[in-house]
Amino acid sequence: MSQIRPLIPLLLTAGILIGGNGLQGTFIALRGLSEGFSASTIGLISAGYSLGFAVGCINVTRLLRKIGHIRVFAAMSAIASAASITMVLVTDPFFWFAMRFLIGIAVACLFATIESWINAQVTNSNRARTLSVYRFVDLGSVTLAQYVIPVVGIQGPAIFSLIAMALALSIVPISLADKSNPAPPKQVPFNLFAVWRISPLAVIGCIAVGLSMSAFRNIGPIYAEQIGLSVTSIATFMSAGIIGGVVLQYPLGAYSDRYDRRIVIVATTGASVVTGLFLSFFAGTSELSNVIGVFIFGAFALPLYSLSSAHGNDHAKDGEHAMMSAGLLFFWSLGATVGPLLASILIDHFGPKALFAYTAAIQVVFMAYAIYRLTVRAGVPPEERSWRFRSLLRTSAYFVKLAAPPPDQDKNDKQQ
């Protein structure tokens, strides 16, 4: 604890930020339905956030180098807070799209700033513990935030105000308790063509995850509402999918480190397809079947981003890992921009069951492409890989630096 204590203000800030942002995704979908928006309109609003997130990913390092961490964080938390509270004043889908676009830019910059700040203070001796606490903060904040909705209710300005308060208050812990002044981070290389050249499968995998899992995170509440779940049950449904994503991260990652990662990707994607089809055609309106189904769905579907990233980094040379991380996060953002819109259009035409039929279709295409890549390119033998599996949050490219173990530890792990 003596080593972690200096990082507590940063971790508190991260918890407040992650909770407020995690609450907003579910709430906007449910509030949009109550305002009479169609599913496709809500999908468009969700796409605005992901598009803004992609823009923020591209520009945040330049901002950090130009004006520093604390100024970037203060400016972006103010923008995100103001955009969130403004949405209660104007109930218009195009206005909400614009506000979510601004929030996406701001949140991408906020995540990058806080993770760059943590990386500047973490040492090899406390890296693993910091990473564990950070992941616990992420999971706990997002899960607990879902239950604010049934407690407060979706009508009125209350949740808009709580989200704005969380985004504004996220600056308090580091402003009052953290006196560090991190050096500006190095510019992260950004070359999408090079990322594709290094690993087409990793690129397609991250796009597929964006297309499918962003649809689940943003349109999942609509699915749950339309099959008749209560607001409390919707919170449980979304939380089950998120928690499920933690269960198999490390077992799947351990297998992928020992064998051809692409085979693990194919098997994991196949299991996700089967579970998606179960939710679409067999779960019906049963709350228990849907909660269990989405838990298993999340367990297989959510690790696909980390598995795809690990495969891409297997083929990257020294000095290319940061570029891969930034590029794959950007490709994920592109998929996440389109995914909610496509899924919501399908729900409008075919009903709620179309959501998981859609995710299954995306994943079948990805699985077919992964099988094709097995036939055209030899895998990297485990003993020759310069990268081990990391369970990655889709927050910023700087998270990869936090997740990476010390070089000496990585070398010892490979020898074992």
Tab-separated table of C-alpha atoms in Angstrom:
chain	number	residue	atom	x	y	z
A	1	MET	CA	0.000	0.000	0.000
A	2	SER	CA	2.902	2.364	0.612
A	3	GLN	CA	3.816	2.013	-3.064
A	4	ILE	CA	0.232	2.332	-4.309
A	5	ARG	CA	-0.714	5.252	-2.016
A	6	PRO	CA	0.761	8.025	-4.231
A	7	LEU	CA	-1.375	6.709	-7.111
A	8	ILE	CA	-4.660	6.765	-5.171
A	9	PRO	CA	-5.704	10.258	-6.392
A	10	LEU	CA	-5.218	9.166	-9.995
A	11	LEU	CA	-7.144	5.933	-9.402
A	12	LEU	CA	-9.982	7.812	-7.687
A	13	THR	CA	-10.140	10.166	-10.636
A	14	ALA	CA	-10.231	7.197	-12.996
A	15	GLY	CA	-13.042	5.569	-10.991
A	16	ILE	CA	-15.230	8.680	-11.040
A	17	LEU	CA	-14.570	9.204	-14.751
A	18	ILE	CA	-15.191	5.570	-15.737
A	19	GLY	CA	-18.369	5.376	-13.654
A	20	GLY	CA	-19.845	8.559	-15.103
A	21	ASN	CA	-19.009	7.535	-18.643
A	22	GLY	CA	-20.271	3.968	-18.150
A	23	LEU	CA	-23.564	5.254	-16.778
A	24	GLN	CA	-24.109	7.538	-19.742
A	25	GLY	CA	-24.065	4.842	-22.444
A	26	THR	CA	-26.888	2.807	-20.899
A	27	PHE	CA	-28.879	5.838	-19.777
A	28	ILE	CA	-28.884	7.600	-23.161
A	29	ALA	CA	-30.402	4.518	-24.804
A	30	LEU	CA	-33.189	4.199	-22.220
A	31	ARG	CA	-33.862	7.939	-22.037
A	32	GLY	CA	-33.983	8.116	-25.826
A	33	LEU	CA	-36.661	5.407	-25.887
A	34	SER	CA	-38.703	7.284	-23.294
A	35	GLU	CA	-38.456	10.442	-25.428
A	36	GLY	CA	-39.895	8.565	-28.402
A	37	PHE	CA	-36.660	8.117	-30.380
A	38	SER	CA	-36.487	5.071	-32.623
A	39	ALA	CA	-33.765	2.470	-32.135
A	40	SER	CA	-31.977	3.675	-35.283
A	41	THR	CA	-32.001	7.254	-33.992
A	42	ILE	CA	-30.420	6.089	-30.736
A	43	GLY	CA	-27.888	4.138	-32.805
A	44	LEU	CA	-26.974	7.328	-34.639
A	45	ILE	CA	-26.509	9.176	-31.342
A	46	SER	CA	-24.268	6.342	-30.120
A	47	ALA	CA	-22.252	6.557	-33.330
A	48	GLY	CA	-21.549	10.202	-32.541
A	49	TYR	CA	-19.738	9.204	-29.350
A	50	SER	CA	-17.535	6.634	-31.103
A	51	LEU	CA	-16.720	9.031	-33.930
A	52	GLY	CA	-15.671	11.646	-31.399
A	53	PHE	CA	-13.623	9.042	-29.538
A	54	ALA	CA	-11.679	8.292	-32.744
A	55	VAL	CA	-10.974	12.006	-33.245
A	56	GLY	CA	-9.800	12.328	-29.654
A	57	CYS	CA	-7.452	9.343	-30.008
A	58	ILE	CA	-5.699	11.020	-32.931
A	59	ASN	CA	-5.190	14.410	-31.299
A	60	VAL	CA	-4.685	13.817	-27.589
A	61	THR	CA	-0.911	13.303	-27.613
A	62	ARG	CA	-0.465	16.587	-29.445
A	63	LEU	CA	-2.557	18.342	-26.797
A	64	LEU	CA	-0.643	16.739	-23.928
A	65	ARG	CA	2.661	17.849	-25.419
A	66	LYS	CA	1.394	21.355	-26.070
A	67	ILE	CA	-0.402	22.294	-22.837
A	68	GLY	CA	0.312	19.513	-20.321
A	69	HIS	CA	-1.687	16.905	-18.423
A	70	ILE	CA	-3.588	18.984	-15.882
A	71	ARG	CA	-4.749	21.587	-18.403
A	72	VAL	CA	-5.922	18.945	-20.869
A	73	PHE	CA	-7.771	17.079	-18.130
A	74	ALA	CA	-9.404	20.241	-16.763
A	75	ALA	CA	-10.504	21.435	-20.212
A	76	MET	CA	-11.866	18.083	-21.324
A	77	SER	CA	-13.706	17.340	-18.077
A	78	ALA	CA	-15.381	20.761	-18.357
A	79	ILE	CA	-16.371	20.107	-21.985
A	80	ALA	CA	-17.730	16.630	-21.207
A	81	SER	CA	-19.629	17.906	-18.157
A	82	ALA	CA	-21.164	20.843	-20.009
A	83	ALA	CA	-22.150	18.685	-22.999
A	84	SER	CA	-23.787	16.130	-20.697
A	85	ILE	CA	-25.899	18.631	-18.769
A	86	THR	CA	-26.864	20.494	-21.959
A	87	MET	CA	-28.587	17.377	-23.303
A	88	VAL	CA	-31.385	17.772	-20.745
A	89	LEU	CA	-32.112	21.276	-22.045
A	90	VAL	CA	-32.579	20.357	-25.713
A	91	THR	CA	-34.331	17.079	-26.543
A	92	ASP	CA	-33.401	16.715	-30.179
A	93	PRO	CA	-31.585	13.722	-31.734
A	94	PHE	CA	-29.275	15.826	-33.902
A	95	PHE	CA	-28.333	17.980	-30.920
A	96	TRP	CA	-27.729	14.851	-28.845
A	97	PHE	CA	-25.547	13.468	-31.634
A	98	ALA	CA	-23.437	16.651	-31.553
A	99	MET	CA	-23.135	16.541	-27.760
A	100	ARG	CA	-22.183	12.856	-27.768
A	101	PHE	CA	-19.578	13.629	-30.429
A	102	LEU	CA	-18.039	16.265	-28.141
A	103	ILE	CA	-18.217	13.894	-25.177
A	104	GLY	CA	-16.444	11.207	-27.235
A	105	ILE	CA	-13.558	13.563	-28.022
A	106	ALA	CA	-13.323	14.670	-24.411
A	107	VAL	CA	-13.507	11.169	-22.910
A	108	ALA	CA	-10.801	9.841	-25.258
A	109	CYS	CA	-8.548	12.685	-24.132
A	110	LEU	CA	-9.435	12.145	-20.469
A	111	PHE	CA	-8.618	8.434	-20.565
A	112	ALA	CA	-5.343	9.076	-22.385
A	113	THR	CA	-4.383	11.815	-19.933
A	114	ILE	CA	-5.073	9.779	-16.790
A	115	GLU	CA	-3.346	6.659	-18.147
A	116	SER	CA	-0.341	8.640	-19.341
A	117	TRP	CA	-0.207	10.225	-15.879
A	118	ILE	CA	-0.352	6.841	-14.137
A	119	ASN	CA	2.360	5.495	-16.452
A	120	ALA	CA	4.586	8.416	-15.497
A	121	GLN	CA	4.427	7.414	-11.818
A	122	VAL	CA	4.231	3.625	-11.919
A	123	THR	CA	7.388	1.606	-11.391
A	124	ASN	CA	8.206	-2.001	-12.200
A	125	SER	CA	7.826	-2.889	-8.528
A	126	ASN	CA	4.203	-1.712	-8.299
A	127	ARG	CA	3.087	-2.088	-11.928
A	128	ALA	CA	1.185	-5.370	-11.436
A	129	ARG	CA	-0.617	-4.142	-8.323
A	130	THR	CA	-1.501	-0.827	-9.948
A	131	LEU	CA	-2.861	-2.642	-12.981
A	132	SER	CA	-4.954	-4.950	-10.777
A	133	VAL	CA	-6.422	-2.019	-8.852
A	134	TYR	CA	-7.077	-0.115	-12.086
A	135	ARG	CA	-8.966	-3.059	-13.585
A	136	PHE	CA	-10.960	-3.477	-10.365
A	137	VAL	CA	-11.797	0.241	-10.461
A	138	ASP	CA	-12.942	-0.094	-14.078
A	139	LEU	CA	-15.131	-3.163	-13.470
A	140	GLY	CA	-16.555	-1.910	-10.179
A	141	SER	CA	-17.319	1.597	-11.433
A	142	VAL	CA	-19.051	0.469	-14.623
A	143	THR	CA	-21.056	-2.244	-12.843
A	144	LEU	CA	-22.232	-0.047	-9.961
A	145	ALA	CA	-23.071	2.795	-12.339
A	146	GLN	CA	-25.684	0.631	-14.077
A	147	TYR	CA	-27.732	0.470	-10.870
A	148	VAL	CA	-27.941	4.247	-10.530
A	149	ILE	CA	-30.586	4.136	-13.273
A	150	PRO	CA	-33.214	2.019	-11.437
A	151	VAL	CA	-32.543	3.872	-8.175
A	152	VAL	CA	-32.917	7.380	-9.633
A	153	GLY	CA	-35.191	6.664	-12.603
A	154	ILE	CA	-34.785	7.673	-16.229
A	155	GLN	CA	-37.134	10.679	-16.215
A	156	GLY	CA	-36.188	14.236	-15.324
A	157	PRO	CA	-32.771	15.869	-15.160
A	158	ALA	CA	-31.368	13.855	-12.232
A	159	ILE	CA	-29.128	11.386	-14.076
A	160	PHE	CA	-27.952	14.010	-16.560
A	161	SER	CA	-26.918	16.068	-13.535
A	162	LEU	CA	-25.194	13.103	-11.852
A	163	ILE	CA	-23.207	12.353	-15.015
A	164	ALA	CA	-22.163	15.990	-15.343
A	165	MET	CA	-21.207	16.080	-11.669
A	166	ALA	CA	-19.092	12.922	-11.990
A	167	LEU	CA	-17.239	14.249	-15.036
A	168	ALA	CA	-16.619	17.601	-13.351
A	169	LEU	CA	-15.653	16.088	-9.985
A	170	SER	CA	-13.176	13.700	-11.586
A	171	ILE	CA	-10.660	16.537	-11.617
A	172	VAL	CA	-10.850	17.093	-7.836
A	173	PRO	CA	-8.666	14.203	-6.538
A	174	ILE	CA	-5.686	14.926	-8.772
A	175	SER	CA	-6.055	18.708	-8.378
A	176	LEU	CA	-5.979	18.562	-4.575
A	177	ALA	CA	-3.809	15.530	-3.854
A	178	ASP	CA	-1.492	14.913	-6.811
A	179	LYS	CA	1.341	17.440	-7.075
A	180	SER	CA	3.231	15.625	-9.802
A	181	ASN	CA	3.866	17.289	-13.121
A	182	PRO	CA	4.442	14.465	-15.602
A	183	ALA	CA	6.681	15.107	-18.565
A	184	PRO	CA	4.814	15.305	-21.887
A	185	PRO	CA	4.561	11.820	-23.427
A	186	LYS	CA	6.334	10.945	-26.625
A	187	GLN	CA	4.294	11.286	-29.777
A	188	VAL	CA	2.640	7.939	-30.515
A	189	PRO	CA	3.340	6.915	-34.129
A	190	PHE	CA	0.142	6.745	-36.179
A	191	ASN	CA	0.360	4.849	-39.452
A	192	LEU	CA	-2.756	2.877	-40.337
A	193	PHE	CA	-1.261	1.424	-43.512
A	194	ALA	CA	1.700	0.077	-41.553
A	195	VAL	CA	-0.628	-1.466	-38.961
A	196	TRP	CA	-2.561	-3.230	-41.747
A	197	ARG	CA	0.673	-4.422	-43.313
A	198	ILE	CA	1.878	-5.883	-40.004
A	199	SER	CA	-1.332	-7.787	-39.238
A	200	PRO	CA	-4.503	-7.681	-41.362
A	201	LEU	CA	-6.169	-10.166	-38.996
A	202	ALA	CA	-5.630	-7.904	-35.974
A	203	VAL	CA	-7.149	-4.976	-37.871
A	204	ILE	CA	-10.205	-6.957	-38.977
A	205	GLY	CA	-10.541	-8.374	-35.460
A	206	CYS	CA	-10.596	-4.946	-33.819
A	207	ILE	CA	-13.084	-3.629	-36.389
A	208	ALA	CA	-15.289	-6.691	-35.806
A	209	VAL	CA	-15.152	-6.171	-32.032
A	210	GLY	CA	-16.083	-2.523	-32.515
A	211	LEU	CA	-18.981	-3.449	-34.806
A	212	SER	CA	-20.357	-6.113	-32.467
A	213	MET	CA	-19.511	-5.141	-28.895
A	214	SER	CA	-20.228	-1.433	-29.277
A	215	ALA	CA	-23.643	-2.489	-30.567
A	216	PHE	CA	-24.110	-4.585	-27.426
A	217	ARG	CA	-22.979	-1.801	-25.067
A	218	ASN	CA	-25.138	0.894	-26.701
A	219	ILE	CA	-28.111	-1.027	-28.092
A	220	GLY	CA	-28.197	-3.797	-25.483
A	221	PRO	CA	-30.440	-1.687	-23.186
A	222	ILE	CA	-32.931	-1.322	-26.059
A	223	TYR	CA	-32.931	-5.094	-26.599
A	224	ALA	CA	-33.526	-5.682	-22.898
A	225	GLU	CA	-36.299	-3.090	-22.710
A	226	GLN	CA	-38.094	-4.441	-25.770
A	227	ILE	CA	-38.152	-8.033	-24.473
A	228	GLY	CA	-39.895	-6.738	-21.355
A	229	LEU	CA	-37.177	-6.484	-18.693
A	230	SER	CA	-37.600	-3.937	-15.901
A	231	VAL	CA	-35.117	-1.109	-15.445
A	232	THR	CA	-33.420	-3.002	-12.619
A	233	SER	CA	-33.230	-6.142	-14.759
A	234	ILE	CA	-31.752	-4.112	-17.620
A	235	ALA	CA	-28.980	-2.960	-15.279
A	236	THR	CA	-28.370	-6.590	-14.280
A	237	PHE	CA	-28.404	-7.695	-17.923
A	238	MET	CA	-25.777	-5.117	-18.948
A	239	SER	CA	-23.657	-5.789	-15.863
A	240	ALA	CA	-23.700	-9.538	-16.531
A	241	GLY	CA	-22.243	-9.036	-19.992
A	242	ILE	CA	-19.512	-6.754	-18.643
A	243	ILE	CA	-18.593	-9.030	-15.724
A	244	GLY	CA	-18.633	-12.076	-17.983
A	245	GLY	CA	-15.937	-10.460	-20.074
A	246	VAL	CA	-13.511	-10.727	-17.161
A	247	VAL	CA	-13.954	-14.443	-16.490
A	248	LEU	CA	-12.143	-15.933	-19.488
A	249	GLN	CA	-9.655	-13.162	-20.267
A	250	TYR	CA	-6.669	-14.826	-18.640
A	251	PRO	CA	-7.437	-18.491	-19.397
A	252	LEU	CA	-7.884	-17.658	-23.083
A	253	GLY	CA	-4.815	-15.437	-22.990
A	254	ALA	CA	-2.725	-18.203	-21.407
A	255	TYR	CA	-3.744	-20.685	-24.115
A	256	SER	CA	-3.044	-18.148	-26.840
A	257	ASP	CA	0.469	-17.601	-25.472
A	258	ARG	CA	1.226	-21.335	-25.757
A	259	TYR	CA	-0.399	-22.149	-29.094
A	260	ASP	CA	-1.271	-20.461	-32.370
A	261	ARG	CA	-3.242	-17.426	-31.280
A	262	ARG	CA	-5.421	-17.586	-34.376
A	263	ILE	CA	-6.821	-20.980	-33.371
A	264	VAL	CA	-7.817	-19.539	-29.984
A	265	ILE	CA	-9.396	-16.564	-31.773
A	266	VAL	CA	-11.396	-18.878	-34.065
A	267	ALA	CA	-12.601	-21.039	-31.149
A	268	THR	CA	-13.487	-18.021	-29.000
A	269	THR	CA	-15.349	-16.331	-31.845
A	270	GLY	CA	-17.235	-19.548	-32.579
A	271	ALA	CA	-18.385	-19.833	-28.970
A	272	SER	CA	-19.510	-16.199	-29.063
A	273	VAL	CA	-21.504	-16.891	-32.238
A	274	VAL	CA	-23.262	-19.863	-30.628
A	275	THR	CA	-24.159	-17.826	-27.541
A	276	GLY	CA	-25.379	-14.924	-29.658
A	277	LEU	CA	-27.651	-17.263	-31.597
A	278	PHE	CA	-28.957	-18.681	-28.314
A	279	LEU	CA	-29.877	-15.166	-27.160
A	280	SER	CA	-31.458	-14.374	-30.488
A	281	PHE	CA	-33.533	-17.503	-31.044
A	282	PHE	CA	-33.874	-19.446	-27.779
A	283	ALA	CA	-33.613	-17.156	-24.730
A	284	GLY	CA	-36.986	-15.584	-25.443
A	285	THR	CA	-38.226	-13.151	-22.819
A	286	SER	CA	-36.903	-15.142	-19.840
A	287	GLU	CA	-34.844	-12.867	-17.617
A	288	LEU	CA	-32.760	-15.756	-16.253
A	289	SER	CA	-31.971	-17.175	-19.710
A	290	ASN	CA	-30.990	-13.770	-21.017
A	291	VAL	CA	-28.779	-12.888	-18.043
A	292	ILE	CA	-26.979	-16.256	-18.158
A	293	GLY	CA	-26.722	-16.069	-21.938
A	294	VAL	CA	-25.274	-12.569	-21.989
A	295	PHE	CA	-22.820	-13.502	-19.216
A	296	ILE	CA	-21.459	-16.329	-21.394
A	297	PHE	CA	-21.611	-14.106	-24.477
A	298	GLY	CA	-19.485	-11.472	-22.752
A	299	ALA	CA	-17.050	-14.122	-21.500
A	300	PHE	CA	-16.188	-15.090	-25.076
A	301	ALA	CA	-16.826	-11.880	-27.021
A	302	LEU	CA	-15.087	-9.272	-24.864
A	303	PRO	CA	-11.611	-10.942	-24.836
A	304	LEU	CA	-11.482	-10.844	-28.660
A	305	TYR	CA	-10.051	-7.323	-28.687
A	306	SER	CA	-7.153	-8.308	-26.442
A	307	LEU	CA	-6.553	-11.527	-28.404
A	308	SER	CA	-6.542	-9.641	-31.721
A	309	SER	CA	-4.193	-7.012	-30.324
A	310	ALA	CA	-1.841	-9.673	-28.978
A	311	HIS	CA	-1.774	-11.392	-32.386
A	312	GLY	CA	-0.960	-8.104	-34.096
A	313	ASN	CA	1.836	-7.353	-31.658
A	314	ASP	CA	3.283	-10.834	-32.232
A	315	HIS	CA	4.190	-9.653	-35.739
A	316	ALA	CA	5.314	-6.156	-34.733
A	317	LYS	CA	9.002	-5.388	-34.495
A	318	ASP	CA	10.715	-3.530	-31.668
A	319	GLY	CA	9.516	0.073	-31.693
A	320	GLU	CA	6.244	-0.750	-33.487
A	321	HIS	CA	4.132	-1.821	-30.497
A	322	ALA	CA	2.965	1.715	-29.613
A	323	MET	CA	1.971	2.281	-33.242
A	324	MET	CA	0.052	-1.006	-33.257
A	325	SER	CA	-1.803	-0.089	-30.070
A	326	ALA	CA	-2.821	3.347	-31.357
A	327	GLY	CA	-3.781	2.018	-34.784
A	328	LEU	CA	-5.846	-0.898	-33.482
A	329	LEU	CA	-7.674	1.367	-31.038
A	330	PHE	CA	-8.511	3.670	-33.949
A	331	PHE	CA	-9.777	0.779	-36.088
A	332	TRP	CA	-11.905	-0.351	-33.139
A	333	SER	CA	-13.349	3.167	-32.947
A	334	LEU	CA	-14.311	3.012	-36.621
A	335	GLY	CA	-16.183	-0.248	-36.043
A	336	ALA	CA	-17.764	1.170	-32.896
A	337	THR	CA	-19.028	4.145	-34.902
A	338	VAL	CA	-20.898	1.984	-37.411
A	339	GLY	CA	-21.937	-0.937	-35.180
A	340	PRO	CA	-24.672	0.684	-33.063
A	341	LEU	CA	-26.226	2.306	-36.137
A	342	LEU	CA	-26.405	-0.972	-38.087
A	343	ALA	CA	-27.747	-2.936	-35.121
A	344	SER	CA	-30.376	-0.319	-34.316
A	345	ILE	CA	-31.642	-0.224	-37.914
A	346	LEU	CA	-32.034	-4.006	-37.818
A	347	ILE	CA	-33.931	-3.809	-34.515
A	348	ASP	CA	-36.310	-1.238	-36.010
A	349	HIS	CA	-37.080	-3.595	-38.911
A	350	PHE	CA	-36.913	-7.054	-37.294
A	351	GLY	CA	-37.358	-6.550	-33.568
A	352	PRO	CA	-35.004	-6.955	-30.574
A	353	LYS	CA	-33.807	-10.454	-31.514
A	354	ALA	CA	-31.965	-8.895	-34.456
A	355	LEU	CA	-29.278	-7.502	-32.110
A	356	PHE	CA	-27.570	-10.795	-31.317
A	357	ALA	CA	-28.279	-12.196	-34.780
A	358	TYR	CA	-26.324	-9.164	-36.020
A	359	THR	CA	-23.393	-9.728	-33.623
A	360	ALA	CA	-23.328	-13.412	-34.650
A	361	ALA	CA	-23.222	-12.454	-38.346
A	362	ILE	CA	-20.299	-10.059	-37.783
A	363	GLN	CA	-18.425	-12.683	-35.803
A	364	VAL	CA	-19.033	-15.411	-38.402
A	365	VAL	CA	-17.408	-13.194	-41.038
A	366	PHE	CA	-14.476	-12.530	-38.719
A	367	MET	CA	-14.123	-16.229	-37.905
A	368	ALA	CA	-14.098	-17.089	-41.627
A	369	TYR	CA	-11.394	-14.491	-42.230
A	370	ALA	CA	-9.311	-15.844	-39.341
A	371	ILE	CA	-9.540	-19.361	-40.826
A	372	TYR	CA	-8.464	-17.957	-44.185
A	373	ARG	CA	-5.434	-16.259	-42.596
A	374	LEU	CA	-4.418	-19.610	-41.112
A	375	THR	CA	-3.955	-20.879	-44.676
A	376	VAL	CA	-1.924	-17.954	-46.051
A	377	ARG	CA	0.498	-17.058	-43.255
A	378	ALA	CA	2.476	-19.101	-40.797
A	379	GLY	CA	1.998	-18.303	-37.141
A	380	VAL	CA	4.731	-16.904	-34.933
A	381	PRO	CA	6.092	-19.749	-32.756
A	382	PRO	CA	5.506	-19.027	-29.046
A	383	GLU	CA	9.237	-19.051	-28.292
A	384	GLU	CA	9.870	-16.345	-30.935
A	385	ARG	CA	7.172	-13.915	-29.854
A	386	SER	CA	8.184	-10.548	-28.430
A	387	TRP	CA	4.730	-10.006	-26.943
A	388	ARG	CA	2.595	-11.831	-24.411
A	389	PHE	CA	-1.174	-11.595	-23.975
A	390	ARG	CA	-2.367	-8.472	-22.149
A	391	SER	CA	-5.948	-7.931	-21.050
A	392	LEU	CA	-6.587	-4.509	-22.554
A	393	LEU	CA	-9.181	-1.850	-21.832
A	394	ARG	CA	-10.311	0.103	-24.890
A	395	THR	CA	-9.503	3.415	-23.242
A	396	SER	CA	-6.255	4.730	-24.715
A	397	ALA	CA	-3.024	3.572	-26.290
A	398	TYR	CA	-1.266	4.434	-23.023
A	399	PHE	CA	-3.036	1.582	-21.242
A	400	VAL	CA	-0.804	-0.842	-23.151
A	401	LYS	CA	2.252	0.649	-21.435
A	402	LEU	CA	0.627	0.118	-18.059
A	403	ALA	CA	-0.376	-3.452	-18.955
A	404	ALA	CA	3.068	-4.376	-20.287
A	405	PRO	CA	5.199	-6.203	-17.712
A	406	PRO	CA	8.829	-5.243	-17.141
A	407	PRO	CA	11.088	-6.568	-19.931
A	408	ASP	CA	12.976	-8.852	-17.535
A	409	GLN	CA	9.732	-10.383	-16.244
A	410	ASP	CA	8.472	-10.957	-19.782
A	411	LYS	CA	11.722	-12.674	-20.683
A	412	ASN	CA	11.511	-14.939	-17.636
A	413	ASP	CA	7.899	-15.825	-18.455
A	414	LYS	CA	8.903	-16.952	-21.938
A	415	GLN	CA	11.741	-19.097	-20.603
A	416	GLN	CA	9.279	-20.808	-18.257
